[in-house]
């Protein structure tokens, strides 16, 4: 028979969310819910998945986008790198027109682009990640062969840059190797920390000095409320010489099930041999991707109008309202935490405890599902991620239970 790709056998993660689901099922089996007692219901603050409906203006555009496909005059087929109106709109709204349409590539989502981006660099690439980090940076590197062998705590071919309370969740970039591919996410999943302007200046300066390429994941940029915080890496001088930005409508517009994202690859970006990264990305996308859904793109175009941007703001504010409630409860319990003010995640610290033990304790005492920080990398040990994605009533009920039953 055909041989399995050895890289598949090297995957370690992908284990986190199935394991959480398994433990939840096990707990539910031994602690049945009583429909008459709402306090017995299990509530999840565990997943990074949106829960609230798409708002009216964007929704109407999605419906209209579907209708247009049923009419000869408005029918459209493949749109390759995306509708020009959407590409130009993204450049205008998020990047002050700093990019031409040929530098903005429309896709079916940021995670999908992050997976495909590895094809630009190959198996010999030195990869660096923030630790903890969103799993696809590491797992995508495993699949491409760049991560190498698993060695107990991590992969031999990956440099883990710890982001801890001691460094305010911004990594020590002196540990970044030359010619690396660095994945950087801000506002961060899972820590919820948002990098400051001076931190991103330091990031760009290090990348230029060490000839690294930064894949900047800005999926939560629309959650930033502090006007001093940059919403894109391209607010930093010379970032276009060293960075690609991936972004998505998933979290700001509730498009997790619609699927629409984009990647900005500046024309200035070059490999060590001087070749254009933009030209190669165009080639990769044209080869293995046939464009995002035209219906989703119609929704994206509407999301960029004044009314659409208002709906994005409203939706993010709603989740930020949840985050504020969760954070307040944790602070009242004197549990140290970050995030939740410019991101939908709160990263809570339980010194000396194992993440899975705290997960189990919260599930037992509060019937609330969370995410163990250790699942995001070695430096996530002793942390718990609380997600603000949830219906308001559920979040408020979860907060009441945490306040009543959780003792630090
Ligand atoms: C949710 C999320 C994404 C979005 O992925 P899509 O494929 O666009 O839905 C990207 N990056 C991070 C860090 C995320 O948490």
XYZ file of C-alpha atoms and ligand atoms in Angstrom:
423
model
C 0.000 0.000 0.000
C 0.900 3.652 -0.278
C 3.108 5.136 2.455
C 1.876 7.710 4.918
C 3.518 11.146 4.874
C 5.899 10.824 7.854
C 5.086 14.393 8.884
C 1.561 13.308 9.800
C 2.916 10.919 12.397
C 4.843 13.816 13.930
C 1.719 15.857 14.744
C 1.262 16.184 18.496
C -1.342 18.889 18.838
C -4.826 18.682 17.381
C -5.095 16.721 20.578
C -6.186 19.731 22.661
C -9.793 20.358 21.621
C -10.734 16.680 21.170
C -9.309 16.032 24.646
C -11.372 18.902 26.117
C -14.478 17.492 24.417
C -13.688 14.014 25.774
C -13.327 15.297 29.341
C -16.518 17.311 29.017
C -18.439 14.227 27.824
C -16.993 12.148 30.653
C -18.009 14.770 33.225
C -21.477 15.137 31.697
C -22.009 11.369 31.827
C -21.356 11.267 35.576
C -23.064 14.605 36.323
C -26.302 14.587 34.312
C -27.972 17.910 33.672
C -31.298 18.519 35.376
C -33.521 20.554 33.014
C -35.295 21.992 36.066
C -32.018 23.302 37.525
C -30.179 25.731 35.268
C -27.120 25.568 37.542
C -26.470 21.978 36.407
C -26.004 22.982 32.785
C -22.445 22.899 31.460
C -21.365 26.248 29.986
C -18.413 26.612 27.646
C -15.948 29.479 27.833
C -13.535 27.194 26.075
C -13.678 27.650 22.349
C -12.561 30.383 19.998
C -15.731 30.121 17.950
C -18.231 32.929 17.472
C -21.765 32.554 18.839
C -23.716 35.681 17.850
C -25.616 36.098 14.577
C -24.357 38.135 11.648
C -25.829 41.653 11.826
C -28.457 42.966 9.347
C -26.523 44.980 6.734
C -23.877 42.309 6.245
C -26.513 39.575 6.344
C -28.583 41.299 3.646
C -25.496 41.511 1.431
C -24.843 37.775 1.843
C -28.433 37.037 0.797
C -28.129 39.425 -2.127
C -24.802 37.838 -3.082
C -26.530 34.482 -3.330
C -29.454 35.924 -5.330
C -27.077 37.527 -7.853
C -25.722 34.102 -8.731
C -29.208 33.077 -9.889
C -29.533 35.919 -12.399
C -27.834 35.910 -15.829
C -26.863 39.595 -15.722
C -25.215 39.412 -12.313
C -23.868 35.868 -12.337
C -20.114 35.496 -11.610
C -17.800 32.468 -11.689
C -14.203 32.209 -10.499
C -12.837 35.472 -9.151
C -9.235 34.242 -8.664
C -7.580 36.542 -6.081
C -10.931 38.091 -5.226
C -13.344 40.831 -6.366
C -11.372 43.997 -7.133
C -13.868 46.028 -5.087
C -13.115 43.904 -2.024
C -9.338 43.994 -2.465
C -9.338 47.762 -2.936
C -11.817 48.157 -0.086
C -9.592 46.228 2.320
C -6.598 48.359 1.367
C -8.636 51.545 1.853
C -10.332 50.638 5.137
C -7.579 48.782 6.962
C -4.358 50.074 5.369
C -5.101 53.677 4.324
C -4.681 52.682 0.655
C -1.049 51.709 1.259
C -1.382 48.610 -0.922
C -2.436 48.015 -4.499
C -5.108 45.408 -5.161
C -2.366 43.037 -6.378
C -0.890 42.991 -2.877
C -4.190 41.962 -1.210
C -5.226 38.318 -1.717
C -8.752 37.248 -0.758
C -9.096 33.781 0.750
C -11.372 31.387 2.597
C -9.793 32.347 5.913
C -6.648 33.173 7.832
C -6.002 29.663 9.086
C -6.178 28.314 5.554
C -3.694 30.948 4.354
C -1.339 30.219 7.245
C -1.338 26.564 6.208
C -0.654 27.406 2.553
C 2.030 30.014 3.325
C 4.399 27.247 4.405
C 4.605 26.213 0.746
C 6.602 29.388 0.059
C 9.446 28.383 2.319
C 9.883 24.621 2.386
C 11.158 22.094 4.872
C 14.563 23.675 5.523
C 13.087 26.841 7.054
C 13.911 27.836 10.616
C 10.564 28.503 12.249
C 10.031 30.605 15.366
C 6.791 31.005 17.303
C 5.549 32.849 20.331
C 5.061 30.370 23.149
C 2.136 29.878 23.828
C 0.675 30.148 20.323
C -2.285 29.420 18.073
C -1.742 25.755 17.084
C -1.662 26.064 13.267
C 1.723 27.842 13.235
C 3.395 24.800 14.760
C 1.199 22.130 13.170
C 1.487 23.706 9.712
C 5.268 23.627 10.153
C 5.068 19.972 11.159
C 3.120 19.135 8.001
C 5.603 20.997 5.789
C 8.475 19.113 7.409
C 10.066 22.275 8.830
C 9.368 21.393 12.467
C 11.498 18.236 12.520
C 11.300 15.656 15.274
C 9.365 15.948 18.512
C 11.673 16.066 21.488
C 9.630 15.854 24.652
C 8.703 19.498 25.145
C 8.742 20.773 21.571
C 9.915 20.262 17.989
C 13.636 20.316 17.275
C 13.233 22.606 14.248
C 11.139 25.248 15.999
C 12.388 28.053 18.213
C 9.876 28.725 20.981
C 9.948 32.299 22.250
C 8.395 32.319 25.734
C 5.741 34.973 26.378
C 5.242 35.053 30.119
C 4.229 37.394 32.921
C 7.934 38.195 33.362
C 8.252 39.711 29.887
C 4.692 41.119 29.749
C 3.847 38.486 27.121
C 6.225 39.944 24.540
C 9.108 37.623 23.571
C 12.831 38.170 24.018
C 13.788 38.691 20.378
C 17.501 38.228 21.045
C 16.640 34.502 20.900
C 15.326 34.808 17.342
C 17.649 33.014 14.877
C 18.851 34.503 11.566
C 16.761 33.949 8.409
C 13.792 32.615 10.398
C 10.131 32.526 9.586
C 8.473 34.074 12.666
C 4.762 33.712 13.375
C 3.483 36.592 15.466
C -0.107 37.113 16.597
C -1.422 40.377 18.083
C -3.878 40.809 19.756
C -2.793 37.377 20.812
C -4.616 34.102 20.901
C -4.372 32.663 23.555
C -2.881 35.328 25.885
C -5.121 38.221 24.846
C -2.103 40.539 25.042
C -1.875 43.249 22.360
C 1.596 44.442 21.338
C 2.364 48.150 21.733
C 3.803 50.333 18.997
C 7.286 50.245 20.497
C 7.117 46.456 20.804
C 6.162 46.117 17.136
C 8.939 48.554 16.217
C 11.329 46.266 18.053
C 9.850 43.290 16.195
C 10.347 44.891 12.768
C 13.862 46.083 13.660
C 14.848 42.566 14.778
C 13.316 40.971 11.681
C 15.180 43.352 9.373
C 18.452 42.941 11.237
C 18.232 39.141 11.268
C 16.718 38.920 7.784
C 13.609 37.168 9.088
C 10.146 37.089 7.583
C 7.244 37.774 9.963
C 3.826 36.245 9.330
C 1.703 38.675 11.322
C -1.708 37.321 12.330
C -4.075 40.239 12.930
C -7.289 38.203 13.215
C -8.319 40.160 16.346
C -7.284 43.649 15.227
C -10.883 44.926 15.288
C -11.045 44.144 19.002
C -8.442 46.805 19.751
C -10.018 49.682 21.686
C -6.893 51.463 22.912
C -6.183 54.027 20.158
C -2.453 53.924 20.899
C -2.172 50.251 19.862
C -1.346 49.465 16.205
C -4.022 47.438 14.373
C -1.659 46.210 11.675
C 2.071 45.497 11.439
C 2.116 47.856 8.449
C 1.679 50.846 10.766
C 5.360 50.247 11.506
C 7.962 51.796 9.215
C 9.686 49.319 6.860
C 7.394 46.416 7.857
C 6.647 45.962 4.153
C 10.208 44.710 3.674
C 9.846 41.910 6.233
C 6.183 41.050 6.863
C 3.122 39.316 5.482
C -0.166 39.994 7.252
C -2.997 37.482 7.476
C -6.428 38.609 8.579
C -10.026 37.474 8.542
C -13.685 38.460 8.793
C -14.256 35.454 11.093
C -13.939 37.046 14.516
C -14.961 40.685 13.798
C -17.987 39.941 11.580
C -19.012 36.476 12.786
C -17.825 34.883 9.514
C -16.416 31.705 11.111
C -18.980 29.694 9.144
C -19.094 31.991 6.103
C -15.309 31.775 5.450
C -13.556 34.930 4.259
C -10.073 36.246 4.963
C -7.190 37.998 3.289
C -3.410 38.098 3.145
C -1.314 41.160 2.359
C 1.987 40.387 0.627
C 3.868 43.630 -0.134
C 5.739 43.954 -3.423
C 8.891 44.981 -1.519
C 9.150 41.588 0.164
C 12.007 39.506 -1.276
C 13.632 36.139 -0.568
C 17.386 35.883 0.089
C 17.909 35.406 -3.666
C 15.986 38.599 -4.483
C 12.892 36.897 -5.930
C 9.438 38.373 -5.232
C 7.416 36.705 -2.469
C 4.270 38.369 -3.861
C 4.742 36.716 -7.274
C 5.169 33.313 -5.652
C 2.111 33.734 -3.435
C 0.103 34.635 -6.515
C 1.411 31.460 -8.125
C 0.665 29.238 -5.099
C -2.849 30.617 -4.713
C -3.545 30.242 -8.436
C -2.292 26.672 -8.316
C -4.046 25.183 -5.293
C -6.819 27.651 -4.471
C -9.608 28.832 -6.733
C -10.816 31.843 -4.794
C -13.202 32.596 -1.950
C -16.962 32.209 -2.291
C -18.535 35.073 -4.237
C -21.370 35.086 -1.702
C -18.934 35.513 1.177
C -17.158 38.270 -0.757
C -20.459 40.133 -1.207
C -20.773 40.049 2.583
C -17.185 41.264 2.906
C -17.803 44.225 0.616
C -20.804 45.218 2.754
C -18.719 44.814 5.918
C -16.430 47.586 4.627
C -19.205 50.166 4.266
C -19.898 52.661 7.039
C -22.898 50.589 8.197
C -20.944 47.331 7.947
C -18.051 48.712 9.975
C -20.615 49.858 12.536
C -21.877 46.284 12.793
C -18.322 44.984 13.202
C -17.812 47.467 16.013
C -21.099 46.457 17.655
C -20.301 42.740 17.487
C -16.766 43.161 18.860
C -18.107 45.445 21.613
C -20.572 42.742 22.588
C -17.834 40.120 23.030
C -15.616 42.676 24.767
C -18.521 43.221 27.180
C -18.421 39.494 27.948
C -14.659 39.680 28.395
C -14.993 42.563 30.836
C -17.419 40.559 32.988
C -15.139 37.497 33.063
C -12.102 39.580 33.854
C -13.847 41.392 36.688
C -14.797 38.121 38.376
C -11.233 36.815 38.107
C -9.814 40.065 39.475
C -12.242 39.965 42.395
C -10.966 36.456 43.134
C -7.418 37.892 42.994
C -6.492 35.626 40.098
C -3.795 37.339 38.008
C -4.867 37.747 34.392
C -4.204 39.629 31.152
C -6.221 40.247 28.011
C -9.908 40.870 27.519
C -9.565 44.631 27.041
C -8.362 44.620 23.425
C -9.114 40.991 22.642
C -11.785 38.367 23.359
C -9.470 36.167 25.454
C -8.483 36.322 29.095
C -5.324 34.510 30.147
C -5.447 33.625 33.827
C -2.550 32.441 35.917
C -2.673 29.758 38.614
C 0.918 29.639 39.930
C 2.235 26.221 40.847
C -0.783 24.394 39.405
C -1.055 22.207 36.325
C -3.330 23.648 33.620
C -5.329 20.423 33.285
C -5.856 20.270 37.073
C -7.261 23.815 37.057
C -9.398 22.917 34.025
C -10.800 19.929 35.975
C -11.356 22.025 39.104
C -13.334 24.680 37.218
C -15.368 22.005 35.446
C -16.123 20.191 38.732
C -16.905 23.219 40.864
C -18.519 25.519 38.303
C -19.535 23.283 35.408
C -17.680 25.694 33.148
C -15.449 24.463 30.317
C -12.220 26.426 29.736
C -9.027 25.787 27.763
C -5.862 24.593 29.539
C -2.998 26.930 28.666
C -0.474 24.095 28.379
C -2.273 23.022 25.195
C -0.887 26.136 23.454
C 2.765 25.424 24.225
C 5.139 24.781 27.143
C 4.930 28.366 28.469
C 1.160 28.023 28.758
C 1.599 25.700 31.737
C -0.310 26.914 34.838
C -2.559 29.150 32.717
C -6.192 28.887 31.681
C -7.697 30.634 28.655
C -11.187 32.030 29.103
C -12.958 32.835 25.843
C -15.477 35.683 25.660
C -17.338 34.067 22.767
C -20.732 33.148 24.216
C -24.292 34.306 24.682
C -24.599 37.000 27.336
C -26.848 34.926 29.609
C -24.402 32.017 29.543
C -21.431 34.240 30.293
C -23.256 35.910 33.185
C -24.280 32.548 34.618
C -20.691 31.266 34.237
C -19.428 34.390 36.019
C -21.847 33.875 38.935
C -20.633 30.308 39.339
C -16.962 31.271 39.138
C -17.489 33.988 41.756
C -19.368 31.642 44.084
C -17.342 28.457 43.758
C -13.799 29.216 42.708
C -11.344 29.908 45.511
C -7.830 30.915 44.546
C -9.780 32.368 14.759
C -8.386 32.714 14.347
C -8.069 32.903 13.005
C -9.160 32.902 11.965
O -9.105 31.844 11.118
P -10.150 31.774 9.913
O -9.591 30.621 9.134
O -10.091 33.051 9.180
O -11.506 31.508 10.479
C -6.768 33.228 12.672
N -5.823 33.369 13.606
C -6.103 33.232 14.909
C -5.034 33.472 15.904
C -7.387 32.883 15.312
O -7.650 32.729 16.607
